[in-house]
Coordinates of C-alpha atoms in Angstrom, one line a residue:
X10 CA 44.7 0.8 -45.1
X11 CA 43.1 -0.6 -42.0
X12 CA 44.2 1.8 -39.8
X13 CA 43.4 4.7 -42.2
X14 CA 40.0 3.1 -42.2
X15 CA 39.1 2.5 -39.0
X16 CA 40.0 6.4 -37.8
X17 CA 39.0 8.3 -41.1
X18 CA 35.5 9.5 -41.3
X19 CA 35.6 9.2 -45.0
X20 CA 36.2 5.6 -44.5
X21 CA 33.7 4.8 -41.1
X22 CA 30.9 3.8 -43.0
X23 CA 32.6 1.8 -45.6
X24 CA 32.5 -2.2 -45.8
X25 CA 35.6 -4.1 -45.5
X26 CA 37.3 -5.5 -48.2
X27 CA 40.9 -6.6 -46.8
X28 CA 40.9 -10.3 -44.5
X29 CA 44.2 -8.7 -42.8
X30 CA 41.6 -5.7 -41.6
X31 CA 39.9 -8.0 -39.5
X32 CA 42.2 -8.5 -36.6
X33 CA 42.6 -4.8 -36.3
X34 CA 38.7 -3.8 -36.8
X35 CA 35.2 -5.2 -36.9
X36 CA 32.6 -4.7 -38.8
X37 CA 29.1 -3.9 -36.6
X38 CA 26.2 -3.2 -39.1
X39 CA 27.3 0.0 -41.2
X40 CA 29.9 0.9 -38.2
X41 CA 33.6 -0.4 -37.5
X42 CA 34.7 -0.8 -34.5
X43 CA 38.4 0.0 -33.8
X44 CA 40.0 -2.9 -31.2
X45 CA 43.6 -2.5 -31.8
X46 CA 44.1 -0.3 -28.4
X47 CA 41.3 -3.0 -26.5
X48 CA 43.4 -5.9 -27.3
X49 CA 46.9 -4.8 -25.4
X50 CA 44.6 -3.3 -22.8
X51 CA 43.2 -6.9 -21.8
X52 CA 46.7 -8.2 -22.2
X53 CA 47.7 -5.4 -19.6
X54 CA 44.8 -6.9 -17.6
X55 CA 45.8 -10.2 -17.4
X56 CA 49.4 -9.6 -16.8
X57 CA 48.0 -7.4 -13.5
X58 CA 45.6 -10.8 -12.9
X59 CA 48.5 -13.0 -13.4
X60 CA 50.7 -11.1 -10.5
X61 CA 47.7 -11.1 -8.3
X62 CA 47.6 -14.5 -7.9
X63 CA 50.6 -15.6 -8.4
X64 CA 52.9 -13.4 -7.2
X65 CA 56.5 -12.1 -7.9
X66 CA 58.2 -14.6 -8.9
X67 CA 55.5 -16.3 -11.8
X68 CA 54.9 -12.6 -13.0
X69 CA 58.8 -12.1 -13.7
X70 CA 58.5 -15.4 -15.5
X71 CA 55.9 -13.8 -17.5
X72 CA 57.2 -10.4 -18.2
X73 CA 60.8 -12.6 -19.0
X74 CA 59.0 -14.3 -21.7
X75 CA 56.9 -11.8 -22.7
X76 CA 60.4 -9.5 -23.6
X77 CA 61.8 -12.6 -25.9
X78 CA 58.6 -13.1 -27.8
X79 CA 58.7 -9.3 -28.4
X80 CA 62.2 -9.5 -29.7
X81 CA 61.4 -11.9 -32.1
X82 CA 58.0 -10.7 -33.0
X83 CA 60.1 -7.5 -33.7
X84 CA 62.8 -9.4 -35.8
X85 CA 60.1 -10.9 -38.0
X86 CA 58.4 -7.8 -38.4
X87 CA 61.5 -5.8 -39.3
X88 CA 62.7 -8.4 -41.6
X89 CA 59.2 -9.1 -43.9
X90 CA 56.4 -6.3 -44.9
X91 CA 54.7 -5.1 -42.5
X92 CA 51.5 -7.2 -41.1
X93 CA 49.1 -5.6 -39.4
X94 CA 48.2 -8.7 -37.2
X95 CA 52.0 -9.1 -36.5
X96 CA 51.7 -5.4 -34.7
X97 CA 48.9 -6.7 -33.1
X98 CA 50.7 -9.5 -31.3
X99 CA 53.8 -7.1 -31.0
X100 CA 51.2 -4.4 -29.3
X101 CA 50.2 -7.5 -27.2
X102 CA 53.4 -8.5 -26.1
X103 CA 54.4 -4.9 -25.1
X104 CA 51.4 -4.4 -23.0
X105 CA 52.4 -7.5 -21.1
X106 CA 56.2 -5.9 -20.7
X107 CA 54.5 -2.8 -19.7
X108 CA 51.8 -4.4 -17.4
X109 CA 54.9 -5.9 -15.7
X110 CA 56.7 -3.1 -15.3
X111 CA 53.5 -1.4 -13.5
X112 CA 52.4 -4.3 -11.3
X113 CA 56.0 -5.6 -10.0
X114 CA 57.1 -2.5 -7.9
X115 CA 53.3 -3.1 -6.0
X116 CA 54.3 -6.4 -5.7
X117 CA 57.6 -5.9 -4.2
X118 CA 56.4 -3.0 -1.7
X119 CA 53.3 -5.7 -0.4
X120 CA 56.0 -8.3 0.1
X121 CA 58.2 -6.0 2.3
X122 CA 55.1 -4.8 4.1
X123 CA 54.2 -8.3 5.1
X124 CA 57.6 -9.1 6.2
X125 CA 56.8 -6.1 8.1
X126 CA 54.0 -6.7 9.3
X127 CA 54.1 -10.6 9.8
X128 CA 57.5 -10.9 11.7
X129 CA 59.3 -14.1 11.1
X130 CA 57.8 -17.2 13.2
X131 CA 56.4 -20.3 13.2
X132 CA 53.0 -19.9 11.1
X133 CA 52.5 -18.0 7.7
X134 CA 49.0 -16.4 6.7
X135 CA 48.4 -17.7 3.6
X136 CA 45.9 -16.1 1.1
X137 CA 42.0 -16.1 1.6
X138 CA 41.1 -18.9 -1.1
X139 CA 37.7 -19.7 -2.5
X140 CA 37.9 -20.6 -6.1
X141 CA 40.9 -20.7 -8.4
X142 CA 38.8 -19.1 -11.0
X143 CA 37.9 -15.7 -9.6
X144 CA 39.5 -15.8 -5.7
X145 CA 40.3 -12.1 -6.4
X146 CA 37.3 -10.8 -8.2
X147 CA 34.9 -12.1 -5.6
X148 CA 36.8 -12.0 -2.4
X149 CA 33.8 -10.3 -0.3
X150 CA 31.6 -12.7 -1.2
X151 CA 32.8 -16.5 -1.0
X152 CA 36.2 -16.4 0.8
X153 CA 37.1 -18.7 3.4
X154 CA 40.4 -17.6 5.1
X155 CA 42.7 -20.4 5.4
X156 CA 46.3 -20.7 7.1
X157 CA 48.9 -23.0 5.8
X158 CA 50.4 -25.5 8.7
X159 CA 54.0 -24.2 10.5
X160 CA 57.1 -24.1 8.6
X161 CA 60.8 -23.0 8.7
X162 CA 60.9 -19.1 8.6
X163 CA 57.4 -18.5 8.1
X164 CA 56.0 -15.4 9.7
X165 CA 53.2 -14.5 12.3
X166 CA 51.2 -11.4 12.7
X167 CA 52.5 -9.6 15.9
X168 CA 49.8 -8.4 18.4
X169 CA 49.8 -4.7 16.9
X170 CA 51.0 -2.8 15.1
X171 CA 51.4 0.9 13.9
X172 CA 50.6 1.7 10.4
X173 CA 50.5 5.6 8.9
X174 CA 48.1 5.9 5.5
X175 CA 45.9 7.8 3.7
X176 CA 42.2 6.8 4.2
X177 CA 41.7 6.2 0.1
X178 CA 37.7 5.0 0.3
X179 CA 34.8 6.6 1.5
X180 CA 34.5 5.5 4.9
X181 CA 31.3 3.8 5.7
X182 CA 29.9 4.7 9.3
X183 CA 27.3 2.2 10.4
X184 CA 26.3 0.1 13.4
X185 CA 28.7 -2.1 13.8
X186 CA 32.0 0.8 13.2
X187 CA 33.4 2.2 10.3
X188 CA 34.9 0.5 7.2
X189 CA 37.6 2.2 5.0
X190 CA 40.8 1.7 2.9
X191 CA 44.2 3.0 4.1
X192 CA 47.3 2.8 1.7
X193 CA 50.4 3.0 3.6
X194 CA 53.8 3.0 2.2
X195 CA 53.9 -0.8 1.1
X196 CA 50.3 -1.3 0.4
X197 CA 46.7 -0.9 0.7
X198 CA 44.3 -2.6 4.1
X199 CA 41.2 -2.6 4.7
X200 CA 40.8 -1.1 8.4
X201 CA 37.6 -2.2 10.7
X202 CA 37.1 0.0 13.4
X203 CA 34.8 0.5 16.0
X204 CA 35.6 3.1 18.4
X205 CA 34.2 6.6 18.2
X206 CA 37.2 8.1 17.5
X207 CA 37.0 7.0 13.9
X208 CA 33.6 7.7 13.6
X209 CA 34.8 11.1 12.2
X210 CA 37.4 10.1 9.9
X211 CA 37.1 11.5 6.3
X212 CA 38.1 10.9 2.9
X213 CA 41.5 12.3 2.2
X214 CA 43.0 11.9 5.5
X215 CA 46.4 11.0 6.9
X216 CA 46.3 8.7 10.0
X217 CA 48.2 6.8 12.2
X218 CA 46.4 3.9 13.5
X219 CA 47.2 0.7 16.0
X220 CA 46.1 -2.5 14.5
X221 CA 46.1 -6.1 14.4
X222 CA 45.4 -8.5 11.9
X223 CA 41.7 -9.7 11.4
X224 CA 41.4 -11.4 8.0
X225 CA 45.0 -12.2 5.5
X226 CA 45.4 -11.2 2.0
X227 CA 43.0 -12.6 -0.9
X228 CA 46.0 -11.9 -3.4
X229 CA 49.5 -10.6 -3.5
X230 CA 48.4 -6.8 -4.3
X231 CA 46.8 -6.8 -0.7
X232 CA 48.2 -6.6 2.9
X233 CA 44.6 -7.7 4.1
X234 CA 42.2 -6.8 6.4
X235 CA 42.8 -5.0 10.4
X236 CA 41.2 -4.4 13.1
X237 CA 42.0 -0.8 14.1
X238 CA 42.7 -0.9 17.8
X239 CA 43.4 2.8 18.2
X240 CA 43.7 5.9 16.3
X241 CA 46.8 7.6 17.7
X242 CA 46.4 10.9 14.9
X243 CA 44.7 12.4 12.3
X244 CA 45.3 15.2 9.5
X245 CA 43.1 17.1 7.7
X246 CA 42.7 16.6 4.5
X247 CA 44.4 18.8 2.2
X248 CA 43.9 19.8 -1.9
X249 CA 41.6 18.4 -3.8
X250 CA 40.9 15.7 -0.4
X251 CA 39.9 19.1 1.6
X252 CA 38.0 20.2 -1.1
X253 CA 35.9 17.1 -1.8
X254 CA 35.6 17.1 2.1
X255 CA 34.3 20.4 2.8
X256 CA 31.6 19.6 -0.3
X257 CA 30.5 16.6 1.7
X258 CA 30.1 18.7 4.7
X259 CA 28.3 21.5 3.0
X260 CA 25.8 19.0 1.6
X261 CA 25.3 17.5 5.3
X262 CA 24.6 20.6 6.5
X263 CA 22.1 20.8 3.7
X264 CA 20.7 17.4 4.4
X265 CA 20.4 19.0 8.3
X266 CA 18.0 21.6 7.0
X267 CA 16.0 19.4 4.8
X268 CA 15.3 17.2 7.9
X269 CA 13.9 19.9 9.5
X270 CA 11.4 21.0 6.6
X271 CA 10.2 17.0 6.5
X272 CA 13.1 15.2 5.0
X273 CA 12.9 11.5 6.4
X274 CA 15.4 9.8 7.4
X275 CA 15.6 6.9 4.5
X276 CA 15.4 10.0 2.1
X277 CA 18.1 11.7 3.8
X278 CA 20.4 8.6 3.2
X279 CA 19.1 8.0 0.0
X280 CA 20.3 11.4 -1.6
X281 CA 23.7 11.4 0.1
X282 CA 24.1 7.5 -1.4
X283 CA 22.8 8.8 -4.5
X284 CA 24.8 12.1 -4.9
X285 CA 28.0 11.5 -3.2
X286 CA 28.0 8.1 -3.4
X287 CA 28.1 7.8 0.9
X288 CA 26.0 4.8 2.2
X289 CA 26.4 5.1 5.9
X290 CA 22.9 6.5 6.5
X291 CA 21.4 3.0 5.0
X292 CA 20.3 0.2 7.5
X293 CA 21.1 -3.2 7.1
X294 CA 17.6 -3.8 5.9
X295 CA 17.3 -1.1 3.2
X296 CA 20.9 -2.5 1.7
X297 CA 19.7 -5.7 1.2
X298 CA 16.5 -4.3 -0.3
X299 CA 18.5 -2.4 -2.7
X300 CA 21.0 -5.6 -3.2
X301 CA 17.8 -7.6 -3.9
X302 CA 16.3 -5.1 -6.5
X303 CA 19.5 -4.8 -8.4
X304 CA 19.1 -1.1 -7.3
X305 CA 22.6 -1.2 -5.9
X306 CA 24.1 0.7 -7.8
X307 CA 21.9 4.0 -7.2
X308 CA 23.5 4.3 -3.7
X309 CA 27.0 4.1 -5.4
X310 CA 29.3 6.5 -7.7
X311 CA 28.9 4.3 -10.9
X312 CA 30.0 5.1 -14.3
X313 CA 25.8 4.9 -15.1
X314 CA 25.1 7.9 -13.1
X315 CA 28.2 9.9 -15.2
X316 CA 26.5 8.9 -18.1
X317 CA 23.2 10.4 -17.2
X318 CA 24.5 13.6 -16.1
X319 CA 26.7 14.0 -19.0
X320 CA 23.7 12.7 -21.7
X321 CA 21.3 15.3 -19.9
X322 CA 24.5 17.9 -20.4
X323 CA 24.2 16.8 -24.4
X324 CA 20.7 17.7 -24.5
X325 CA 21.8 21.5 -24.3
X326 CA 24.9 20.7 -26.3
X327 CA 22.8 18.7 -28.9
X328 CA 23.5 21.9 -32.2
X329 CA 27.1 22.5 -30.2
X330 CA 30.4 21.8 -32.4
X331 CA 32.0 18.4 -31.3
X332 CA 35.1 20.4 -29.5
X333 CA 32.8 22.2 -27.8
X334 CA 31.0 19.5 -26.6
X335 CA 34.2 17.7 -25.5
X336 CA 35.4 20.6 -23.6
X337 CA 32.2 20.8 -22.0
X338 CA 32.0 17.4 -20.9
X339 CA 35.8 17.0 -19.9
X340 CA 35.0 20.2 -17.4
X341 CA 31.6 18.5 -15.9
X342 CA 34.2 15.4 -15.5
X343 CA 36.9 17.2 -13.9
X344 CA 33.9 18.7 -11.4
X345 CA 32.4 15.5 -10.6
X346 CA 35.8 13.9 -9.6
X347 CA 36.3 17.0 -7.5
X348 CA 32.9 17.0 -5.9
X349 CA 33.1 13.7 -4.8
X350 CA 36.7 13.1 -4.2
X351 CA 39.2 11.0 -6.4
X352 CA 38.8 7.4 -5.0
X353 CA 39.3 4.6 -7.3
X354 CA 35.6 4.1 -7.4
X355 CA 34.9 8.0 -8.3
X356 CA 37.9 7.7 -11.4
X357 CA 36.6 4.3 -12.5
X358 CA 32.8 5.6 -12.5
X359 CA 34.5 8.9 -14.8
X360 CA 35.9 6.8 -17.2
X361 CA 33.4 4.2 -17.7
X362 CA 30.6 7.1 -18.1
X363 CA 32.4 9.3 -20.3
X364 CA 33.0 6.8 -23.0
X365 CA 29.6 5.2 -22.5
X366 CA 28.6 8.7 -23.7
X367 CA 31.4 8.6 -26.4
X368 CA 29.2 5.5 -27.5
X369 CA 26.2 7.3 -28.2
X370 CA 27.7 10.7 -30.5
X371 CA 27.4 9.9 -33.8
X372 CA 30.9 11.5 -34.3
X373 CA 32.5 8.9 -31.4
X374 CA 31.6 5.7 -31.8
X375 CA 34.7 5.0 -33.8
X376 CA 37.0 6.0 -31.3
X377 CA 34.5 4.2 -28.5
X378 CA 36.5 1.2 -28.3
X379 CA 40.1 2.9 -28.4
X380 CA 38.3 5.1 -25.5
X381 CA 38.1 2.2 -23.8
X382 CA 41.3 0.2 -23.9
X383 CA 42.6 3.7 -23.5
X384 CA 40.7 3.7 -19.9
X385 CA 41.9 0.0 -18.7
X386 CA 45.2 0.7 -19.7
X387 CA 45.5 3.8 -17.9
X388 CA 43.5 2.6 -14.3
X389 CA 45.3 -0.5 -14.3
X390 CA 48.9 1.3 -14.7
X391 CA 47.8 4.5 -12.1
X392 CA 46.2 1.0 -9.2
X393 CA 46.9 -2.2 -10.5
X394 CA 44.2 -3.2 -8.2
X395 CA 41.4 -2.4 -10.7
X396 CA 42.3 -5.6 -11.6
X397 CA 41.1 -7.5 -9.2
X398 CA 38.2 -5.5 -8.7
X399 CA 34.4 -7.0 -9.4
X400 CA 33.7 -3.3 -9.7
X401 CA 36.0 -2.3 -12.4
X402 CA 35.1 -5.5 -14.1
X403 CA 31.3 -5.0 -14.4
X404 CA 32.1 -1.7 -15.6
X405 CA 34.2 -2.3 -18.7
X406 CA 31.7 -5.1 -19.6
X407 CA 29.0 -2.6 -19.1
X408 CA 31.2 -0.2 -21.2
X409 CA 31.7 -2.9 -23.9
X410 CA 27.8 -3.5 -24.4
X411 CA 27.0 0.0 -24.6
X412 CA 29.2 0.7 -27.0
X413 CA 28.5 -2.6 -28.5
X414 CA 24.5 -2.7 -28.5
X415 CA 23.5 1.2 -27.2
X416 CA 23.6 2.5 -30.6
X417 CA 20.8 -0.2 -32.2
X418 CA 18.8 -0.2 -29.0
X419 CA 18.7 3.5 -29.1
X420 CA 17.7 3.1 -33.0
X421 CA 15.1 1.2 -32.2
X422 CA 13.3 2.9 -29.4
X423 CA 13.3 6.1 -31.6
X424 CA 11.2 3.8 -34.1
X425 CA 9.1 2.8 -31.7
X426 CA 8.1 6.8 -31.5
X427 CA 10.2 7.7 -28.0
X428 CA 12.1 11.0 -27.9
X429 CA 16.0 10.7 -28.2
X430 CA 17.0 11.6 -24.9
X431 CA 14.3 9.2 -23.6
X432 CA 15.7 6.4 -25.8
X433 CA 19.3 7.1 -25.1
X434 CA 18.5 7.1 -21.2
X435 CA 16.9 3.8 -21.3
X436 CA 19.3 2.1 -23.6
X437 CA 21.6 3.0 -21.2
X438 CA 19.7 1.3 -18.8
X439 CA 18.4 -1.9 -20.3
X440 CA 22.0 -2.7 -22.1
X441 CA 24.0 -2.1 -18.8
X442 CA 21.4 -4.5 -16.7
X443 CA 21.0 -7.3 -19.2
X444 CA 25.4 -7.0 -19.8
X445 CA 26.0 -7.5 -16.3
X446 CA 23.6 -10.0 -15.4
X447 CA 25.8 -13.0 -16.3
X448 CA 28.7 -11.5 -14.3
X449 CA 26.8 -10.9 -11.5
X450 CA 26.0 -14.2 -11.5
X451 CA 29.7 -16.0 -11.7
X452 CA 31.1 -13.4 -9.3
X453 CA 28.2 -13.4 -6.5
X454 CA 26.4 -16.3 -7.1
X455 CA 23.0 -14.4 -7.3
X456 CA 21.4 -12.8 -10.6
X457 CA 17.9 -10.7 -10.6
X458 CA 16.0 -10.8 -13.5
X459 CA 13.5 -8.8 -12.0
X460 CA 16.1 -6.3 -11.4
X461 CA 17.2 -5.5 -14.8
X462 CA 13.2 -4.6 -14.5
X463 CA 13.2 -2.6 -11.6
X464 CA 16.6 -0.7 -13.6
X465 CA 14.7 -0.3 -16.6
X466 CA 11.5 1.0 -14.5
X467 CA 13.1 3.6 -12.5
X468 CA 15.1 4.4 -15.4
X469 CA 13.1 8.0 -16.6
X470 CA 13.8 9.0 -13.0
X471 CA 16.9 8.8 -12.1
X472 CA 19.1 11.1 -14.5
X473 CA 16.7 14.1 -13.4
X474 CA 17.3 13.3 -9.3
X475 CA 20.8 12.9 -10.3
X476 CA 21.6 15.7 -11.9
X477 CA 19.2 17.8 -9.8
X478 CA 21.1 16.1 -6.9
X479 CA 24.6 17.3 -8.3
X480 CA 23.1 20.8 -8.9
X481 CA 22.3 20.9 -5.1
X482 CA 26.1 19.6 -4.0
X483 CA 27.5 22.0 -5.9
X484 CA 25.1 24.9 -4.9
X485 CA 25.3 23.7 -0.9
X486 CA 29.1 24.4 -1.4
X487 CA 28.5 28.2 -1.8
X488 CA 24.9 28.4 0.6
X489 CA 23.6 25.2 2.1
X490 CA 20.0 26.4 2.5
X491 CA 19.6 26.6 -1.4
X492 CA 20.5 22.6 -1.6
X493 CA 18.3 22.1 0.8
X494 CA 15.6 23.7 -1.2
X495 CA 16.4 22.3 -4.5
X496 CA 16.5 18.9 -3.0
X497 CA 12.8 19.6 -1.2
X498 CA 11.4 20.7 -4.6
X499 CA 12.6 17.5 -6.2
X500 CA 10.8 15.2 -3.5
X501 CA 7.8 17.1 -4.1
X502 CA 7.7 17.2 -7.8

């Protein structure tokens, strides 16, 4: 019955009456939330956690004993009725198995690239090491790299070395060089350069780089941080990388024109940050502004801005039969990936907005939570490294409260005589600040109160610039001088 319950719309708004019920669903006011998908995602989760830190060998130990429990578990529930908190744990167990089973072979390609890398010798780089406690979800803000003292058959980083990889992150032109991700054949790096050759490099593309070592590994799923001494070749992009590239291009050249018709320079960086999620125009001084107002986030691809595009989308969709609005949605998805190019941060944003939205449709919020261990489940397994991501992690808690809270926030700005768009934009907002406040906190040491007010502020603004800002991306791909004009005409409203 619990599962009939918690998925039938005859049953959503109906009280529970069976105690077994309550490990599969909760009760939230006059809704039930579903949590049996949530609890093998977080198991997943963990498992990935578990091999980040400590490696191969404690992860097989894991998954070993993870297998016998599930035998038995299976045993017991084959041999008595059926319990639904006994499937629960089985579901648990399985995830484990499977989280395993997604996380060793990243494991074992890292450990053959830094016996590739780090040539056997007479010192070993040992991992970056801050806190037990959250090493990996913090590493670029409190890491101290630290080397453990010579032993037999350790291993040394050589002067240089070549590495071939796909740039897999935005790269961020500043100053002081250009920052990007490369995953190679046993791995992802993070590659520092400074010379002008990679001043050009793209999203999407294939290089071949000389580097050498600048900073080890904060966890087993990394080969580090390099210096890029040289870029011996680059490919273009090709698929949907060349197509996300030419967008950004076509918006540049959009930008250009703007400039020219009074477009300042801070504005100029501010929509790129803003639409494409490209920061490199931002000085030092204007990031730590934003960093300080808790307005981060606007210069970033984040699962908020998703949902605002796709709750302005609604608004026309509002009489629209729920498949139509699903198909609607999944193709305004599928474009923004597209537009902006499928980085881990641009998939993670996707997923995080659309159930957000799934959160808010009076026809979704059942299947809300299932959306969301859905999600986890499904970005851990395709880059295990969500897991250790601070990213990824203030996103599914920013999930969790909106699908948690949105609803009664929304409820009660409607009360208080707001439109429903109006009030669903805001909740948004205000539920998303106040959520991550605590975790922004543990992981960076620093938590704004005054910018969950500055959020909730700029809040009736920024779905309009963002989806006006999309409109002009897309319209720039086909005739730049039409972006440029509908980004003009936003400034000046």
């Amino acid at each position: 019955m619990g599962s009939v319950r918690a998925n039938s719309p005859k049953f959503a708004d109906m009280p529970l009456s069976s105690t077994n019920d309550l490990h599969l669903a909760h009760e939230h006011g006059d809704r039930v939330h579903d949590i049996r998908l949530v609890v093998p995602a977080l198991c997943l989760w963990a498992t990935a956690l578990v091999g980040a830190e400590g490696g191969i060998r404690v992860l097989e130990g894991v998954v070993a004993a993870a297998v016998v429990g599930a035998v038995i578990v299976w045993r017991i529930r084959w041999r008595r009725s059926e319990s639904p908190l006994v499937s629960l744990i089985l579901a648990a167990l399985l995830a484990v198995v499977l989280g395993g089973a997604a996380v060793l072979p990243h494991l074992y390609l890292t450990e053959r690239g830094m016996h590739t890398l780090y040539p056997a010798s007479t010192t070993t780089p040992s991992l970056s090491v801050s806190t037990v406690t959250h090493a990996s979800l913090a590493t670029h803000t409190r890491s101290a790299t630290v080397f453990s003292p010579p032993s037999q058959g350790s291993r040394t980083a050589a002067s240089s070395r070549v590495v071939l990889g796909r740039i897999t992150s935005r790269p961020l032109h500043n100053a002081t060089g250009t920052r990007f991700t490369l995953r190679t054949a046993h791995g992802e790096m993070v590659i520092h350069a400074r010379s002008a050759q990679c001043q050009k490099l793209v999203l999407g593309q294939r290089v071949t780089l000389v580097v050498k070592p600048l900073r080890p590994p904060d966890h087993h799923l990394s080969l580090g941080e390099w210096r890029a001494v040289y870029l011996r070749s680059a490919r273009a992009p090709q698929g949907i990388w060349a197509f996300s590239a030419l967008v950004a291009q076509q918006w540049e050249e959009a930008l250009t024109l703007a400039d020219t018709a009074g477009l300042t320079t801070s504005l100029h960086a501010l929509a790129r940050g803003m639409t494409i999620g490209d920061t490199s125009g931002l000085t030092s001084d204007q990031q730590r502004c934003y960093r300080a107002s808790g307005l981060t986030h606007l210069t970033a691809v984040s699962g908020a801005n998703v949902s605002y595009v796709l709750l302005l989308a609604g608004v026309t969709l509002h009489h629209a039969s729920p498949r139509r609005r699903v198909i609607v949605h999944s193709i305004l998805l599928i474009l923004f990936a597209a537009l902006i190019g499928p980085e881990p941060a641009v998939l993670r944003a996707t997923i995080s907005g659309a159930v957000g939205v799934i959160a808010l449709w009076e026809g979704g919020r059942s299947a809300a939570f299932p959306a969301l261990g859905a999600g986890i489940l499904s970005l851990i397994i395709i880059s295990p490294l969500f897991a250790v991501s601070p990213g990824f992690l203030l996103s599914v808690a920013a999930t969790a409260a909106l699908i948690w809270a949105a609803p009664r926030v929304v409820e009660k700005f409607v009360q208080f005589g707001l439109p429903p768009v109006a009030s669903e934009v805001l909740a948004v907002t205000v539920v998303a600040a106040i959520s991550t406040l605590p975790l922004s906190l543990y992981l960076f040491g620093t938590a704004s109160v005054l910018g969950a007010l500055a959020n909730i502020m700029v809040a009736p603004a920024v779905p309009l610039i963002t989806a006006v800002g999309l409109v002009g991306v897309m319209t720039s791909f086909v005739f730049p001088p039409m972006g440029a004009v509908l980004l003009l005409s936003l400034i000046h409203i």
